[in-house]
Amino acid sequence: MLFRSQHGLAYAVSANSVEGVVPGLLVCALGTDPERIEEAELRLRASLDRAATQAIPQEEIERARRYLVGALLSDQQQAASRANAMVYAERYGLDGLRYRQQVAAIEAITPEQLQSCAQRLKAPLAVVRVLPEAEHGDRKSTRLNSSHTVISYA
């Protein structure tokens, strides 16, 4: 996704899922200028549609894989993080030691599996927009100065 570098549309773009607990749920979020929220949301949806209809370039998959593995290994260096993963898994009836297989699982993902997953995504379950507060007198709200769009797919 070239939201930041090519289009200057978003200062933050992220995606999240809860594997094993809510299979098939993908939450995408982006932070953008309130004036460009429509364009940003359309580009986000188009990007997800492309993943379902076009092969994802191998270099993009490898870049994502390196990032995910590196972040996971960094996170797992902390005992508290490993304990949290174990408690969370046990709470949801999963193997408490499943965190030990996460790197191998990420490394085993194929381009075909990614495209198949993208094809199973249906229309968004929900689209949530968080917009900045209106100006108050001569000062702007400092609580939120950009807009966020969150799109959940299942």
PDB file of C-alpha atoms in Angstrom, residues 6-151:
ATOM      1  CA  GLN A   6       3.137   7.747  -3.154  1.00  0.00           C
ATOM      2  CA  HIS A   7      -0.178   9.391  -2.372  1.00  0.00           C
ATOM      3  CA  GLY A   8       0.619  11.281   0.852  1.00  0.00           C
ATOM      4  CA  LEU A   9      -2.781  10.122   2.071  1.00  0.00           C
ATOM      5  CA  ALA A  10      -2.118   8.639   5.458  1.00  0.00           C
ATOM      6  CA  TYR A  11       0.277   9.112   8.302  1.00  0.00           C
ATOM      7  CA  ALA A  12      -0.596   5.668   9.688  1.00  0.00           C
ATOM      8  CA  VAL A  13      -1.864   2.497   8.008  1.00  0.00           C
ATOM      9  CA  SER A  14      -2.330  -0.779   9.840  1.00  0.00           C
ATOM     10  CA  ALA A  15      -4.118  -4.097   9.700  1.00  0.00           C
ATOM     11  CA  ASN A  16      -4.833  -6.521  12.489  1.00  0.00           C
ATOM     12  CA  SER A  17      -6.421  -9.905  12.990  1.00  0.00           C
ATOM     13  CA  VAL A  18      -6.943 -12.253  15.904  1.00  0.00           C
ATOM     14  CA  GLU A  19      -5.833 -15.618  14.586  1.00  0.00           C
ATOM     15  CA  GLY A  20      -7.493 -18.623  16.118  1.00  0.00           C
ATOM     16  CA  VAL A  21     -10.108 -16.617  18.007  1.00  0.00           C
ATOM     17  CA  VAL A  22     -12.073 -14.872  15.275  1.00  0.00           C
ATOM     18  CA  PRO A  23     -10.967 -16.647  12.087  1.00  0.00           C
ATOM     19  CA  GLY A  24     -11.397 -14.541   8.992  1.00  0.00           C
ATOM     20  CA  LEU A  25     -11.663 -11.184  10.754  1.00  0.00           C
ATOM     21  CA  LEU A  26      -9.375  -8.510   9.336  1.00  0.00           C
ATOM     22  CA  VAL A  27      -9.384  -4.996  10.710  1.00  0.00           C
ATOM     23  CA  CYS A  28      -7.753  -2.282   8.583  1.00  0.00           C
ATOM     24  CA  ALA A  29      -7.156   1.200   9.927  1.00  0.00           C
ATOM     25  CA  LEU A  30      -5.681   4.396   8.576  1.00  0.00           C
ATOM     26  CA  GLY A  31      -5.149   7.896   9.853  1.00  0.00           C
ATOM     27  CA  THR A  32      -5.576  10.680   7.323  1.00  0.00           C
ATOM     28  CA  ASP A  33      -6.446  14.314   6.785  1.00  0.00           C
ATOM     29  CA  PRO A  34     -10.205  14.746   7.360  1.00  0.00           C
ATOM     30  CA  GLU A  35     -10.451  16.448   3.950  1.00  0.00           C
ATOM     31  CA  ARG A  36      -9.131  13.292   2.251  1.00  0.00           C
ATOM     32  CA  ILE A  37     -10.996  10.597   4.156  1.00  0.00           C
ATOM     33  CA  GLU A  38     -13.179   9.592   1.181  1.00  0.00           C
ATOM     34  CA  GLU A  39     -10.184   9.181  -1.119  1.00  0.00           C
ATOM     35  CA  ALA A  40      -8.207   7.277   1.530  1.00  0.00           C
ATOM     36  CA  GLU A  41     -11.067   4.868   2.191  1.00  0.00           C
ATOM     37  CA  LEU A  42     -11.587   4.245  -1.539  1.00  0.00           C
ATOM     38  CA  ARG A  43      -7.877   3.530  -2.036  1.00  0.00           C
ATOM     39  CA  LEU A  44      -7.843   1.190   0.964  1.00  0.00           C
ATOM     40  CA  ARG A  45     -10.780  -0.791  -0.429  1.00  0.00           C
ATOM     41  CA  ALA A  46      -9.186  -0.874  -3.902  1.00  0.00           C
ATOM     42  CA  SER A  47      -5.946  -2.188  -2.424  1.00  0.00           C
ATOM     43  CA  LEU A  48      -7.781  -5.022  -0.684  1.00  0.00           C
ATOM     44  CA  ASP A  49      -9.704  -5.807  -3.869  1.00  0.00           C
ATOM     45  CA  ARG A  50      -6.415  -6.003  -5.817  1.00  0.00           C
ATOM     46  CA  ALA A  51      -5.070  -8.534  -3.330  1.00  0.00           C
ATOM     47  CA  ALA A  52      -8.045 -10.760  -4.178  1.00  0.00           C
ATOM     48  CA  THR A  53      -7.753 -10.438  -7.940  1.00  0.00           C
ATOM     49  CA  GLN A  54      -4.040 -10.010  -8.674  1.00  0.00           C
ATOM     50  CA  ALA A  55      -1.005 -11.931  -7.525  1.00  0.00           C
ATOM     51  CA  ILE A  56       0.832 -10.178  -4.728  1.00  0.00           C
ATOM     52  CA  PRO A  57       4.433  -9.540  -5.830  1.00  0.00           C
ATOM     53  CA  GLN A  58       6.890 -11.920  -4.154  1.00  0.00           C
ATOM     54  CA  GLU A  59       9.111  -8.997  -3.047  1.00  0.00           C
ATOM     55  CA  GLU A  60       6.144  -7.457  -1.210  1.00  0.00           C
ATOM     56  CA  ILE A  61       5.390 -10.767   0.490  1.00  0.00           C
ATOM     57  CA  GLU A  62       9.025 -11.160   1.541  1.00  0.00           C
ATOM     58  CA  ARG A  63       9.190  -7.606   2.875  1.00  0.00           C
ATOM     59  CA  ALA A  64       6.035  -8.192   4.948  1.00  0.00           C
ATOM     60  CA  ARG A  65       7.331 -11.573   6.114  1.00  0.00           C
ATOM     61  CA  ARG A  66      10.650 -10.033   7.280  1.00  0.00           C
ATOM     62  CA  TYR A  67       8.794  -7.278   9.135  1.00  0.00           C
ATOM     63  CA  LEU A  68       6.375  -9.690  10.838  1.00  0.00           C
ATOM     64  CA  VAL A  69       9.051 -12.180  11.869  1.00  0.00           C
ATOM     65  CA  GLY A  70      11.339  -9.420  13.147  1.00  0.00           C
ATOM     66  CA  ALA A  71       8.574  -7.751  15.140  1.00  0.00           C
ATOM     67  CA  LEU A  72       7.441 -11.085  16.557  1.00  0.00           C
ATOM     68  CA  LEU A  73      10.941 -12.151  17.605  1.00  0.00           C
ATOM     69  CA  SER A  74      11.574  -8.752  19.162  1.00  0.00           C
ATOM     70  CA  ASP A  75       8.306  -8.940  21.071  1.00  0.00           C
ATOM     71  CA  GLN A  76       8.947 -12.502  22.240  1.00  0.00           C
ATOM     72  CA  GLN A  77      12.215 -11.473  23.912  1.00  0.00           C
ATOM     73  CA  GLN A  78      10.176 -10.142  26.816  1.00  0.00           C
ATOM     74  CA  ALA A  79       8.890 -12.695  29.315  1.00  0.00           C
ATOM     75  CA  ALA A  80       5.793 -10.571  29.904  1.00  0.00           C
ATOM     76  CA  SER A  81       4.946 -10.727  26.217  1.00  0.00           C
ATOM     77  CA  ARG A  82       5.312 -14.511  26.115  1.00  0.00           C
ATOM     78  CA  ALA A  83       3.213 -14.823  29.260  1.00  0.00           C
ATOM     79  CA  ASN A  84       0.543 -12.583  27.766  1.00  0.00           C
ATOM     80  CA  ALA A  85       0.430 -14.722  24.616  1.00  0.00           C
ATOM     81  CA  MET A  86       0.085 -17.864  26.719  1.00  0.00           C
ATOM     82  CA  VAL A  87      -2.681 -16.471  28.921  1.00  0.00           C
ATOM     83  CA  TYR A  88      -4.567 -15.082  25.936  1.00  0.00           C
ATOM     84  CA  ALA A  89      -4.364 -18.419  24.089  1.00  0.00           C
ATOM     85  CA  GLU A  90      -5.432 -20.413  27.138  1.00  0.00           C
ATOM     86  CA  ARG A  91      -8.315 -18.031  27.777  1.00  0.00           C
ATOM     87  CA  TYR A  92      -9.683 -18.750  24.308  1.00  0.00           C
ATOM     88  CA  GLY A  93      -9.133 -22.502  24.465  1.00  0.00           C
ATOM     89  CA  LEU A  94      -6.015 -22.537  22.309  1.00  0.00           C
ATOM     90  CA  ASP A  95      -2.639 -24.129  22.959  1.00  0.00           C
ATOM     91  CA  GLY A  96      -0.789 -21.856  25.361  1.00  0.00           C
ATOM     92  CA  LEU A  97       2.511 -22.653  23.661  1.00  0.00           C
ATOM     93  CA  ARG A  98       1.290 -21.809  20.154  1.00  0.00           C
ATOM     94  CA  TYR A  99       3.417 -18.653  20.155  1.00  0.00           C
ATOM     95  CA  ARG A 100       6.426 -20.953  19.639  1.00  0.00           C
ATOM     96  CA  GLN A 101       5.151 -21.934  16.176  1.00  0.00           C
ATOM     97  CA  GLN A 102       4.271 -18.418  14.973  1.00  0.00           C
ATOM     98  CA  VAL A 103       7.539 -17.761  13.132  1.00  0.00           C
ATOM     99  CA  ALA A 104       7.332 -21.070  11.266  1.00  0.00           C
ATOM    100  CA  ALA A 105       3.695 -20.356  10.396  1.00  0.00           C
ATOM    101  CA  ILE A 106       4.573 -16.936   8.960  1.00  0.00           C
ATOM    102  CA  GLU A 107       7.479 -18.385   6.968  1.00  0.00           C
ATOM    103  CA  ALA A 108       5.238 -21.130   5.534  1.00  0.00           C
ATOM    104  CA  ILE A 109       2.571 -18.810   4.076  1.00  0.00           C
ATOM    105  CA  THR A 110       2.354 -19.026   0.285  1.00  0.00           C
ATOM    106  CA  PRO A 111       1.228 -16.384  -2.227  1.00  0.00           C
ATOM    107  CA  GLU A 112      -1.674 -18.663  -3.151  1.00  0.00           C
ATOM    108  CA  GLN A 113      -2.840 -18.793   0.465  1.00  0.00           C
ATOM    109  CA  LEU A 114      -2.741 -15.009   0.708  1.00  0.00           C
ATOM    110  CA  GLN A 115      -4.781 -14.564  -2.447  1.00  0.00           C
ATOM    111  CA  SER A 116      -7.277 -17.214  -1.361  1.00  0.00           C
ATOM    112  CA  CYS A 117      -7.693 -15.438   1.958  1.00  0.00           C
ATOM    113  CA  ALA A 118      -8.233 -12.091   0.233  1.00  0.00           C
ATOM    114  CA  GLN A 119     -10.846 -13.673  -2.032  1.00  0.00           C
ATOM    115  CA  ARG A 120     -12.806 -14.922   0.974  1.00  0.00           C
ATOM    116  CA  LEU A 121     -13.132 -11.410   2.371  1.00  0.00           C
ATOM    117  CA  LYS A 122     -16.639 -10.196   1.801  1.00  0.00           C
ATOM    118  CA  ALA A 123     -18.032  -6.689   1.972  1.00  0.00           C
ATOM    119  CA  PRO A 124     -16.992  -4.855   5.124  1.00  0.00           C
ATOM    120  CA  LEU A 125     -18.862  -5.790   8.283  1.00  0.00           C
ATOM    121  CA  ALA A 126     -18.419  -2.286   9.590  1.00  0.00           C
ATOM    122  CA  VAL A 127     -16.842   0.990   8.606  1.00  0.00           C
ATOM    123  CA  VAL A 128     -16.101   3.318  11.496  1.00  0.00           C
ATOM    124  CA  ARG A 129     -14.947   6.879  11.007  1.00  0.00           C
ATOM    125  CA  VAL A 130     -13.486   8.877  13.853  1.00  0.00           C
ATOM    126  CA  LEU A 131     -13.384  12.558  12.950  1.00  0.00           C
ATOM    127  CA  PRO A 132     -11.735  15.477  14.756  1.00  0.00           C
ATOM    128  CA  GLU A 133     -13.789  17.547  17.101  1.00  0.00           C
ATOM    129  CA  ALA A 134     -15.080  20.826  15.747  1.00  0.00           C
ATOM    130  CA  GLU A 135     -13.185  23.956  16.629  1.00  0.00           C
ATOM    131  CA  HIS A 136     -14.088  25.424  20.001  1.00  0.00           C
ATOM    132  CA  GLY A 137     -13.948  29.189  19.932  1.00  0.00           C
ATOM    133  CA  ASP A 138     -10.461  30.299  18.980  1.00  0.00           C
ATOM    134  CA  ARG A 139      -8.760  27.014  19.809  1.00  0.00           C
ATOM    135  CA  LYS A 140      -8.738  23.646  18.095  1.00  0.00           C
ATOM    136  CA  SER A 141      -9.322  20.486  20.050  1.00  0.00           C
ATOM    137  CA  THR A 142      -6.085  18.758  20.931  1.00  0.00           C
ATOM    138  CA  ARG A 143      -7.750  15.386  21.500  1.00  0.00           C
ATOM    139  CA  LEU A 144      -7.798  14.429  17.837  1.00  0.00           C
ATOM    140  CA  ASN A 145      -6.494  16.413  14.901  1.00  0.00           C
ATOM    141  CA  SER A 146      -6.906  13.872  12.121  1.00  0.00           C
ATOM    142  CA  SER A 147      -9.482  11.394  10.960  1.00  0.00           C
ATOM    143  CA  HIS A 148      -9.335   7.634  11.205  1.00  0.00           C
ATOM    144  CA  THR A 149     -11.186   5.021   9.217  1.00  0.00           C
ATOM    145  CA  VAL A 150     -11.480   1.494  10.494  1.00  0.00           C
ATOM    146  CA  ILE A 151     -12.852  -1.174   8.163  1.00  0.00           C
TER     147      ILE A 151
END
